[in-house]
Coordinates of C-alpha atoms in Angstrom, one line a residue:
X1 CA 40.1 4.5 9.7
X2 CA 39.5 0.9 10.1
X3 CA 37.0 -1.1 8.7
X4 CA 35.2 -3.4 11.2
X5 CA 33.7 -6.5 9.8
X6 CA 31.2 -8.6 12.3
X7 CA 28.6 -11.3 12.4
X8 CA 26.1 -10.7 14.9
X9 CA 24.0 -14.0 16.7
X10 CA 21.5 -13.3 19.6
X11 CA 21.6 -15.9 22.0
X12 CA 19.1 -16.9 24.7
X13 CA 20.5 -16.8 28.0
X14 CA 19.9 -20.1 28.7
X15 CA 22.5 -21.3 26.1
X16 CA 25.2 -19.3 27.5
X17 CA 26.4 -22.7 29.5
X18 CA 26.3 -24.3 26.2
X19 CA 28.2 -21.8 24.3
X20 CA 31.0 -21.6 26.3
X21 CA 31.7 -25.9 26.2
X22 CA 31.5 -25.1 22.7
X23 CA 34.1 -27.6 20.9
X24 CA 35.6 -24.3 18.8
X25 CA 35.9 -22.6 22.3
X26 CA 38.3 -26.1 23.7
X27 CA 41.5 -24.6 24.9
X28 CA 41.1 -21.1 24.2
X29 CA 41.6 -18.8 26.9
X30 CA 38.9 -16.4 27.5
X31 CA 39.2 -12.5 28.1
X32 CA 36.9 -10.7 29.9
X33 CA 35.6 -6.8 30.7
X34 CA 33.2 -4.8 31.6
X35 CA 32.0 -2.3 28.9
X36 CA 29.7 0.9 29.9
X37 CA 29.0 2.7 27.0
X38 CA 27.4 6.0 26.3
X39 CA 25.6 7.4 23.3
X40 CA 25.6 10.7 21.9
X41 CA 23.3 13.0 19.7
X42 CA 21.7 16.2 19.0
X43 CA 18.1 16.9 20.3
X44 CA 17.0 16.4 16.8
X45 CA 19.3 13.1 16.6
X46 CA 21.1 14.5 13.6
X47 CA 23.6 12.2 13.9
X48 CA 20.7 9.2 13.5
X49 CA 19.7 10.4 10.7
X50 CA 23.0 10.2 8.8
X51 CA 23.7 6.6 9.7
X52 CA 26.3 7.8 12.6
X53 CA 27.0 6.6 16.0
X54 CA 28.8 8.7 18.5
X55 CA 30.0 6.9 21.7
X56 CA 32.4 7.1 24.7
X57 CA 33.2 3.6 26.0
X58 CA 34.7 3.3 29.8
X59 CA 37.3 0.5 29.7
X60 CA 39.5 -0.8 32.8
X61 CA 42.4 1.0 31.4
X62 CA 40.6 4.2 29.9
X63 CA 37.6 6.0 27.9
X64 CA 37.7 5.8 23.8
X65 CA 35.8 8.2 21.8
X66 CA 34.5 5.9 18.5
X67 CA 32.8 7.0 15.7
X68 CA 30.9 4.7 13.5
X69 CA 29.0 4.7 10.1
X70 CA 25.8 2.3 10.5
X71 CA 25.3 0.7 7.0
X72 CA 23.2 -1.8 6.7
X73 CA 23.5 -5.2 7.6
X74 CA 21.9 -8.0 6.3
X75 CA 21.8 -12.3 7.6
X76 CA 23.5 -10.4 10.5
X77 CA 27.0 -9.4 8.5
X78 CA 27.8 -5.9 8.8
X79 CA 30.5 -3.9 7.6
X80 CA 31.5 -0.5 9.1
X81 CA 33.6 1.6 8.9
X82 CA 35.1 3.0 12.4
X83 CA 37.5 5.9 13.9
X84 CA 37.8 5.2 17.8
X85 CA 40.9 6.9 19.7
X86 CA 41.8 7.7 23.4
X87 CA 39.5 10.5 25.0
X88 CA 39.2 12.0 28.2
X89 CA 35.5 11.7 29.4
X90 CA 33.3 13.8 28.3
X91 CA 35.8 15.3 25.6
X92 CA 35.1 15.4 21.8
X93 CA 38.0 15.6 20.0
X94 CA 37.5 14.5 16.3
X95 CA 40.9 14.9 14.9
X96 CA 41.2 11.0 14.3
X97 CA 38.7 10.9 12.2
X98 CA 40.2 11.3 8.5
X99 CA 36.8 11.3 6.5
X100 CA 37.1 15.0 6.2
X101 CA 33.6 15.7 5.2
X102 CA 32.8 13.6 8.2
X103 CA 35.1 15.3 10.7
X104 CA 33.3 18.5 9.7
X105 CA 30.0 17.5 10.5
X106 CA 30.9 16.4 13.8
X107 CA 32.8 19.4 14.6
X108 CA 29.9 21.5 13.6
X109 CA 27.5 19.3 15.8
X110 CA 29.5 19.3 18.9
X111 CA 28.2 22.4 20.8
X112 CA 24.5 20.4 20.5
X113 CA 25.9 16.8 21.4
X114 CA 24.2 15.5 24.8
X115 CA 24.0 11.3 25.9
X116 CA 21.4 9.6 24.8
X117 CA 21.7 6.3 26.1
X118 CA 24.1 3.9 27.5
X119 CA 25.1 0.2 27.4
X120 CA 26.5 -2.0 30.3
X121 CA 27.8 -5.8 29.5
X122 CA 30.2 -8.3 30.5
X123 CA 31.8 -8.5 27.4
X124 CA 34.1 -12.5 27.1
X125 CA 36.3 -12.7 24.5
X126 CA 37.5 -16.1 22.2
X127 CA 40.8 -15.5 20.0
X128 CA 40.0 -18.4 17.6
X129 CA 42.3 -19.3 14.8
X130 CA 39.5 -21.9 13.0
X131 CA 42.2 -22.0 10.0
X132 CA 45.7 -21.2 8.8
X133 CA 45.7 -17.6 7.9
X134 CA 42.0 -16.7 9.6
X135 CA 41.8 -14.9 13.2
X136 CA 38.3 -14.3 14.1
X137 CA 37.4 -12.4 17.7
X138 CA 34.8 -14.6 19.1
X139 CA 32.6 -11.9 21.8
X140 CA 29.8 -13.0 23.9
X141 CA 28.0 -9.7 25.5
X142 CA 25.8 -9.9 28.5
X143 CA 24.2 -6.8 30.0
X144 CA 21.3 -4.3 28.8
X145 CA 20.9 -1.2 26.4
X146 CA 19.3 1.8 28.8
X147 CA 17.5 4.8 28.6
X148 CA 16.4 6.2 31.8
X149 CA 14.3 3.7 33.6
X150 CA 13.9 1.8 30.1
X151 CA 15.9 -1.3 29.7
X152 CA 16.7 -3.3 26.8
X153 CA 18.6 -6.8 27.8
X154 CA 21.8 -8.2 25.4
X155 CA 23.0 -11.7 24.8
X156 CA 24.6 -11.3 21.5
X157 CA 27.8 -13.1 19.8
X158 CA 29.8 -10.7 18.0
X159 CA 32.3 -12.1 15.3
X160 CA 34.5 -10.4 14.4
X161 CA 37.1 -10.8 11.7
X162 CA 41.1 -9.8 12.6
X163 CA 42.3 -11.4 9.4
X164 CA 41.1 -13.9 6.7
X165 CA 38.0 -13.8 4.2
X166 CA 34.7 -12.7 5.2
X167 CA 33.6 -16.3 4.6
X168 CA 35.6 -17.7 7.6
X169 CA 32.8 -15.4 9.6
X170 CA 30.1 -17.7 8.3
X171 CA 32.4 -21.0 8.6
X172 CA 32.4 -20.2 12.2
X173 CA 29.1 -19.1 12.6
X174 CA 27.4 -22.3 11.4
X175 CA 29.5 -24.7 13.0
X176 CA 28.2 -22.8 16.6
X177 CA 24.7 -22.9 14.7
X178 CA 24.9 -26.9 14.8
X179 CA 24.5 -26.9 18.1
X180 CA 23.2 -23.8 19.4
X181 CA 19.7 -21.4 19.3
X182 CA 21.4 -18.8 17.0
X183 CA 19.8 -16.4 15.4
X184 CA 21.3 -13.8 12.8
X185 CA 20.8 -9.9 14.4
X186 CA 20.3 -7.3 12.4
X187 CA 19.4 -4.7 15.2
X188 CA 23.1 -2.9 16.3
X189 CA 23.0 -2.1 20.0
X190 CA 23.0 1.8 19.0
X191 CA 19.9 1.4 17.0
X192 CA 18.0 -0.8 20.2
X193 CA 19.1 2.4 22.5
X194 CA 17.6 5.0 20.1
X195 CA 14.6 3.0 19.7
X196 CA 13.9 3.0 23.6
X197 CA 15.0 7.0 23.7
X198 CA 12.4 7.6 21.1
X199 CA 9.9 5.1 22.9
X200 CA 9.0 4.0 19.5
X201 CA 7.8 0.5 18.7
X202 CA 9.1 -2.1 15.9
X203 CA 8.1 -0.8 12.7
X204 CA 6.6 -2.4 9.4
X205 CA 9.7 -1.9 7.0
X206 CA 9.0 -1.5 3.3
X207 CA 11.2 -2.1 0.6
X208 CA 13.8 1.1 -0.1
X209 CA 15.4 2.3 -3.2
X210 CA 17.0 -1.0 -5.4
X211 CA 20.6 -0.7 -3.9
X212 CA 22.0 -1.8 -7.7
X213 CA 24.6 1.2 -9.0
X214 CA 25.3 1.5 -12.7
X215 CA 28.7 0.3 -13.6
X216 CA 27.8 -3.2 -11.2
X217 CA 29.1 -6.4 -12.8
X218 CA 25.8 -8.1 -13.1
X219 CA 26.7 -11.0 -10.1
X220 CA 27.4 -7.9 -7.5
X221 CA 24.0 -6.6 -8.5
X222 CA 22.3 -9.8 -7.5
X223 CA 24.1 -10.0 -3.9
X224 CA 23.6 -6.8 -3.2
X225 CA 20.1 -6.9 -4.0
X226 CA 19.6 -10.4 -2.0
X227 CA 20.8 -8.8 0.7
X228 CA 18.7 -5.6 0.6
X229 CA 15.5 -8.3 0.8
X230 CA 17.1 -10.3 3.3
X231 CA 17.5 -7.1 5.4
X232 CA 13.7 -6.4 5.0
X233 CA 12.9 -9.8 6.0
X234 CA 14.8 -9.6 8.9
X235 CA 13.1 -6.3 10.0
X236 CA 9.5 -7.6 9.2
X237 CA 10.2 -11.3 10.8
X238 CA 11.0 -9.5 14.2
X239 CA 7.4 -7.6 14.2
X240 CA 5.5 -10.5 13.1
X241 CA 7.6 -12.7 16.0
X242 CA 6.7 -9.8 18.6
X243 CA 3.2 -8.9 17.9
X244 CA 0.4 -9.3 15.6
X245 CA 0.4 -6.4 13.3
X246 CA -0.7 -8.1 10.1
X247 CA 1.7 -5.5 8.3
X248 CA 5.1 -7.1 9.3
X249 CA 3.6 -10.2 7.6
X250 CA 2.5 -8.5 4.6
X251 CA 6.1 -6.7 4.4
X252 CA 8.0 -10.0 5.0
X253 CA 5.9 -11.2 2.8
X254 CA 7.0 -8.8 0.2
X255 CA 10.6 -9.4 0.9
X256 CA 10.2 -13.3 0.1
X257 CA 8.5 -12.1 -3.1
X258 CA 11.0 -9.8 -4.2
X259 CA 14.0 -12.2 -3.5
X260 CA 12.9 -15.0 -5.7
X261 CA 11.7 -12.5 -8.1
X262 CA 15.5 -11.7 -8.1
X263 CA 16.4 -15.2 -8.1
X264 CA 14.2 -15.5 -11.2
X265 CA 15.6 -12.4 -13.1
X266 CA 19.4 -13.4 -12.4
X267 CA 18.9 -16.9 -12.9
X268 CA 20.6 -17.8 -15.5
X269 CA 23.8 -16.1 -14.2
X270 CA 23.4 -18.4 -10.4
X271 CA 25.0 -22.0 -10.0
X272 CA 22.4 -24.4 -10.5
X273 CA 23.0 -25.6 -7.4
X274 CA 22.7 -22.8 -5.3
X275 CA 18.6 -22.4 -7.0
X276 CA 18.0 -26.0 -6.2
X277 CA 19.3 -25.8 -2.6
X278 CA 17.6 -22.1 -1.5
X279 CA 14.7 -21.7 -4.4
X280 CA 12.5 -24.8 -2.4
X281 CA 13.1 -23.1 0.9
X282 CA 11.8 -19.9 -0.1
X283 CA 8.9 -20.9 -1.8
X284 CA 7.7 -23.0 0.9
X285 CA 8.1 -19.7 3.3
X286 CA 6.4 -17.7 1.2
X287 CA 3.5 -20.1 0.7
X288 CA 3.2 -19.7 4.4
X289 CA 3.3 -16.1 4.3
X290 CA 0.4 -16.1 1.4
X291 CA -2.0 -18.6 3.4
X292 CA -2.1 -15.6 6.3
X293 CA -2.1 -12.9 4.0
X294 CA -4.9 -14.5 2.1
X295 CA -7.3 -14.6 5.4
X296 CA -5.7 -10.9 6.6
X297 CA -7.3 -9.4 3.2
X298 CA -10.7 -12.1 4.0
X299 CA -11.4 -10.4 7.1
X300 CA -10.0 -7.1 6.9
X301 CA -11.2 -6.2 3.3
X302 CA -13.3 -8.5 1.9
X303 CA -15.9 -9.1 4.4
X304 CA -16.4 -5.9 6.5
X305 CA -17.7 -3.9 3.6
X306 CA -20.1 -7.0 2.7
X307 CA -21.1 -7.0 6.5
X308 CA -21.6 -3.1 6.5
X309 CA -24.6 -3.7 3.5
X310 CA -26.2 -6.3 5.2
X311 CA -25.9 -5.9 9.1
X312 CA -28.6 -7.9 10.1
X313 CA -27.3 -11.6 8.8
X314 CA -25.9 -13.8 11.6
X315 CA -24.6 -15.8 9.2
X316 CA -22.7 -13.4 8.0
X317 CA -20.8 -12.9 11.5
X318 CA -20.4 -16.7 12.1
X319 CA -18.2 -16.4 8.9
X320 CA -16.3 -13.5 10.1
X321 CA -16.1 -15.1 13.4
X322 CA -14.6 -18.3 11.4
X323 CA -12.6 -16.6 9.0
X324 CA -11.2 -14.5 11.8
X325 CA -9.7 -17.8 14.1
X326 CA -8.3 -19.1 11.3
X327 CA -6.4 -16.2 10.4
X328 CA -5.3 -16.5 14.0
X329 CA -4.2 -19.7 13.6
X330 CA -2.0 -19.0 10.4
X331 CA -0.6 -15.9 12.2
X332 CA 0.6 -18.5 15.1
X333 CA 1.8 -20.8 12.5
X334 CA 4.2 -17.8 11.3
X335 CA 5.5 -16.9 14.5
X336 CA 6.5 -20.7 15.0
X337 CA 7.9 -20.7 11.8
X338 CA 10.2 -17.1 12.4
X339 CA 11.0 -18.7 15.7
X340 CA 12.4 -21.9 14.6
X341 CA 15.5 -23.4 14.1
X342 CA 15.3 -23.9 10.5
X343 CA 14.8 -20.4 9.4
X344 CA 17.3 -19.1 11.1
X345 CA 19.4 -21.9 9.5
X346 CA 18.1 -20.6 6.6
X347 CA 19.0 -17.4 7.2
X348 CA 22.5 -17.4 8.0
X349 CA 23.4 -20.3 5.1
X350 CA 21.7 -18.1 2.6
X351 CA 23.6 -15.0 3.2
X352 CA 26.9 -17.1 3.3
X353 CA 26.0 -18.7 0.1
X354 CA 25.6 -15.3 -1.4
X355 CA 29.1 -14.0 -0.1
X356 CA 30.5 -17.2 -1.7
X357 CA 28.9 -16.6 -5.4
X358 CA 31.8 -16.6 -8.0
X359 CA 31.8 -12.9 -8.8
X360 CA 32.4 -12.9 -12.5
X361 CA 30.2 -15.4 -14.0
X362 CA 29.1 -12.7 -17.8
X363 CA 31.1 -10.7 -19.6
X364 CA 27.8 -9.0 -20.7
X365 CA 27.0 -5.4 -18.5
X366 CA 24.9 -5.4 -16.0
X367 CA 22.8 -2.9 -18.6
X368 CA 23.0 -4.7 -21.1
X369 CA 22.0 -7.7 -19.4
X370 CA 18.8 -5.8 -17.7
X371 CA 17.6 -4.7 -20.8
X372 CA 17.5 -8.2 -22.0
X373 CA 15.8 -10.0 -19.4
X374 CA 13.6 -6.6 -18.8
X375 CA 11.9 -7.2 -22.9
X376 CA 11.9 -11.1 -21.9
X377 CA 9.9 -10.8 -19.2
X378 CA 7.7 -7.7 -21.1
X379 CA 7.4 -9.9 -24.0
X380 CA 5.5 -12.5 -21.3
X381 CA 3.1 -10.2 -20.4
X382 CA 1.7 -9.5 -23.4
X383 CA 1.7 -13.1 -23.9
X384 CA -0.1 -14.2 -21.2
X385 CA -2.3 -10.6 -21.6
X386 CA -3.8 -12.0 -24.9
X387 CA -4.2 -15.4 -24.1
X388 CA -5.6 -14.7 -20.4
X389 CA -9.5 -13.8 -21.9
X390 CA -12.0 -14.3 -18.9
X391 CA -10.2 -17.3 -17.7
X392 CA -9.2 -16.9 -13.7
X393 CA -6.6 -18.9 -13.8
X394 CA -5.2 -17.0 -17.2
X395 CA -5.6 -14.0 -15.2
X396 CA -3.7 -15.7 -12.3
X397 CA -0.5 -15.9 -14.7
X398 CA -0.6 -12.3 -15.6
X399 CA -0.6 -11.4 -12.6
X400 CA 2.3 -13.4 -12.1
X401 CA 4.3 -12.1 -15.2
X402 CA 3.0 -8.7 -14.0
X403 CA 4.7 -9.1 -10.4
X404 CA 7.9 -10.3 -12.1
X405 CA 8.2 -7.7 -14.6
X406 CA 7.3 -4.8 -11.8
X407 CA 9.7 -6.3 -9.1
X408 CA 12.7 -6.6 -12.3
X409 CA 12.0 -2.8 -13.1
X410 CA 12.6 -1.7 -9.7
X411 CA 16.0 -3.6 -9.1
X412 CA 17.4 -1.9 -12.3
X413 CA 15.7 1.7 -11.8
X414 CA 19.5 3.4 -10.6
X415 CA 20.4 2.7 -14.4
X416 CA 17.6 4.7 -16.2
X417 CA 16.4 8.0 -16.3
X418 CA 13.4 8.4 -13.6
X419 CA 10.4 9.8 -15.0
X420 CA 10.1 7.0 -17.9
X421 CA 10.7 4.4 -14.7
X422 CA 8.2 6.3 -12.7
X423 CA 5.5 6.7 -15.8
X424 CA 5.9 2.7 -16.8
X425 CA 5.7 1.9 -12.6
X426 CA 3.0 3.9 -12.4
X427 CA 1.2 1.7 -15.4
X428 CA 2.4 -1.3 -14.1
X429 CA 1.1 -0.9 -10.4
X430 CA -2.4 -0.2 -11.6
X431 CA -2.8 -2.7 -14.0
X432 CA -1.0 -5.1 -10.5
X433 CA -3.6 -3.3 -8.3
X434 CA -6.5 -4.3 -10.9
X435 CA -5.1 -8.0 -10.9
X436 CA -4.7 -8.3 -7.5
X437 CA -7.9 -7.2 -6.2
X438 CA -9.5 -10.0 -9.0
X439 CA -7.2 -12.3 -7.6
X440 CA -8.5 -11.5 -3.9
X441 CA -11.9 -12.1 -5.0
X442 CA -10.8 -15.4 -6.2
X443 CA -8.9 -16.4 -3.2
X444 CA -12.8 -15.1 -1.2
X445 CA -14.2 -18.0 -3.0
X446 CA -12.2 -20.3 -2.1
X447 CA -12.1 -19.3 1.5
X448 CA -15.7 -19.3 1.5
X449 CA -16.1 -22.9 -0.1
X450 CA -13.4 -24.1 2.7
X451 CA -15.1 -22.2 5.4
X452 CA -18.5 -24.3 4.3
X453 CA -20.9 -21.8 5.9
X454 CA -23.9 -22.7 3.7
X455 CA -26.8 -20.1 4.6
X456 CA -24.4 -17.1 3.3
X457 CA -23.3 -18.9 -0.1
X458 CA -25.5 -17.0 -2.2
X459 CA -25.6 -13.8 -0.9
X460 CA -21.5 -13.9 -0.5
X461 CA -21.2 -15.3 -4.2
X462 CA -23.6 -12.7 -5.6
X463 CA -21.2 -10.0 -3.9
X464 CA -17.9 -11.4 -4.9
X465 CA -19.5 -11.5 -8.7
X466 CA -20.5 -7.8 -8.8
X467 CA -17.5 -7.3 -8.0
X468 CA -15.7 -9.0 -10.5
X469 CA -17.4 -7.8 -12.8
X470 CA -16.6 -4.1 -12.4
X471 CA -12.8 -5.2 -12.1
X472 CA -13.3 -7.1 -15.4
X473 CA -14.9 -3.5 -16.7
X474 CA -11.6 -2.0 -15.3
X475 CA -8.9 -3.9 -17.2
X476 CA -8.8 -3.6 -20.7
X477 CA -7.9 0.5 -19.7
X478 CA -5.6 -0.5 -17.4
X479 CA -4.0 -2.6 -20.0
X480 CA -4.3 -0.3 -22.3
X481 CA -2.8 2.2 -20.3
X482 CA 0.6 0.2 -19.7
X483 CA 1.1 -0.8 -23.2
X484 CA 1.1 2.9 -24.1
X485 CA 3.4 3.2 -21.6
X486 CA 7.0 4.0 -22.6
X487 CA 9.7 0.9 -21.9
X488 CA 12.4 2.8 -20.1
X489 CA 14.7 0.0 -21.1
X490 CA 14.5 1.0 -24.8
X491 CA 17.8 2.8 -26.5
X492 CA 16.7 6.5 -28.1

């Protein structure tokens, strides 16, 4: 078994000329071959489903039968683990594989195996040698993913690292950055073929279980929960680029949020450095993100019931008719923002910062250290939950230390038994839920007052206050209900 380690960059087509007059690319000698590829699965695409692809590849001197595990990448890094081996076309013979749990499987599935999809490019190789001791393979593929008359075109850089540290990957990657439309890829070519066999479209993704294993040193926990949001970004950003679902917003949204919540709970174990350089960026993205989220909840739940009790108000439709073009103008402002250089700068130098944290930084465990900065940030809530009163703006900052607390609880959920996690969640969400929905009334003012449509002040204010009102009914239970709530943090 070898273990393949790559960086993935899409490239527009029209930088291909660019690419190639590269500096890094000066005397090197190119290699080039034409690649067909095709996919294999059973009817039920078993093999999908447990993070395998199956493939025969047609080469100029042969076909190899490869077998891949598809873990997840993130900033376009991913790390695989791969058995390919000569093979006669057609033939599936699994004896290279030496994961003998995996060999089984595939040896069971074999009688159901039928192609799927296939892949043609022009594959051009670089050897490059950037530094003493560091061979990366440098591919540029040019061709298309297919699935009957379906087509999915590829212009993609693969690095891929022969010897050296993983970091040489990103060295590399951001010096062709400089000068070149880059973005990082998350999307393998096996998962763009199954998406056009299935027909389906991009879909909103939401956050998964916290990827953080007991027995982590604290620093590992961090990077591997960075990347987990990166990866959701990454989905979401592609949606929101491609269409205008308002949920790929709300989920990259969520992604932003959970990574500096992250950034906030491991803190004091990051360089200072790293915080000041990436904290700003994030921020401002996610400040972005909220202005189009704000107007998404404006027109989608705010207004339509209001419009629903009182049909007959024109006014009431110039406002949505307002509300609603601005929204579309945020929505364009995020798609600009996905699509420009800077975030994918962001991006890749993010995910290479992470891979270069010092990995030993506490000699405290990463349990110990969770259950500290879990009762810190509990022991803010209740702060801020009795001095908050009636006061918006106290309310504002629960929410906050609410948000924190809730996002800190599901990173370290692997390490603690799961009902207590999913009782004090449970508490958690609905006094978030009661929060949020005050805080959308808030933000209904505001957009309202911006908005400046005059003839529907009254009757909007007088909604939005009823409505506050039976929130502010709703949370002393709700706080109620998660202090009585069992800390699933706590020893005994």
């Amino acid at each position: 078994m070898a273990v393949e380690t790559e960086l993935k960059l899409s490239l527009p087509p029209g930088a291909v000329a660019r690419l190639r007059r590269h500096p890094l690319l000066a005397g090197v000698t190119p290699q080039r071959q034409r690649l067909a590829n095709t996919y294999y699965d059973t009817p039920a695409l078993e093999l999908k489903r447990r993070r395998i692809a199956l493939r025969h590849r047609k080469t100029a001197w042969g076909q190899l039968l490869t077998v891949k595990s598809a873990e997840p990448a993130a900033g376009g890094l991913a790390q695989r683990s791969e058995w390919e081996a000569p093979s006669l076309p057609g033939a599936f013979d699994f004896s290279h594989v030496d994961d003998r749990r995996l060999r089984a499987q595939l040896e069971e599935l074999t009688p159901a195996l039928l192609p799927v999809f296939s892949t043609d490019f022009l594959r051009t190789t670089w050897l490059l040698e950037p530094a003493p001791g560091v061979r990366i393979e440098m591919a540029l593929d040019r061709g298309a993913v297919r699935c009957e008359d379906r087509e999915d075109p590829i212009c993609e850089i693969e690095l891929e690292l022969l010897e050296g540290p993983a970091s040489s990957l990103f060295d590399v990657a951001l010096a062709l950055q400089a000068g070149l439309p880059l973005r990082p890829e998350i999307a393998s070519k096996a998962e763009r073929g199954f998406r056009l066999f299935q027909q389906s479209p991009l879909q909103p993704m939401r956050a998964g279980r916290s990827p953080v294993l007991p027995g982590m040193r604290p620093q590992a926990a961090f990077v591997a929960v960075a990347l987990d949001c990166i990866g959701q970004l990454q989905r979401n950003e592609a949606g929101a680029r491609a269409g205008d679902d308002p949920e790929f917003v709300h989920q990259a949204r969520v992604a932003i949020r959970r990574l500096r919540s992250a950034l906030r709970l491991w803190g004091p174990l990051l360089p200072p450095a790293f915080r000041a350089r990436f904290s700003p960026l994030w921020r401002e993205l996610a400040q972005l993100l909220g202005e189009a989220r704000n107007l998404d909840v404006f027109v989608t739940e705010t207004l339509p019931p209001l419009m629903s009790a009182f049909p007959e108000t024109p006014a009431l439709r110039r406002l949505m008719q307002l509300a609603a073009r601005r929204r579309q103008a945020w929505h364009r402002a995020i798609r600009q923002a996905f699509e420009a250089p800077e975030f994918a700068a962001l991006l890749l130098s993010f995910t290479a910062a992470l891979y270069a944290l010092p990995s030993d930084v506490s000699l405290e465990s990463l349990e110990e250290f969770m259950r500290r900065r879990l009762r810190r940030f509990a022991r803010e809530v209740r702060r801020r939950a009795d001095a908050c009163g009636s006061d918006p703006q106290g309310h504002h900052q629960l929410r906050i230390a609410f948000k924190r607390l809730r996002y800190a609880l599901e990173f370290a959920a692997p390490l603690y038994d799961a009902k207590p996690v999913r009782r004090f969640g449970a508490a958690t969400a609905e006094m978030q839920a009661v929060l949020g929905a005050m805080n959308d009334l808030a933000v209904a003012e505001t957009l309202v007052a911006a908005l400046r449509q005059r003839r529907t002040d009254d009757l909007v204010h007088g909604w939005l206050a009823g409505q506050s009102v039976l929130l502010h009914h709703l949370l002393p239970a709700a706080l109620e209900a998660f202090f009585d709530a069992r800390e699933p943090w706590k020893k005994g």
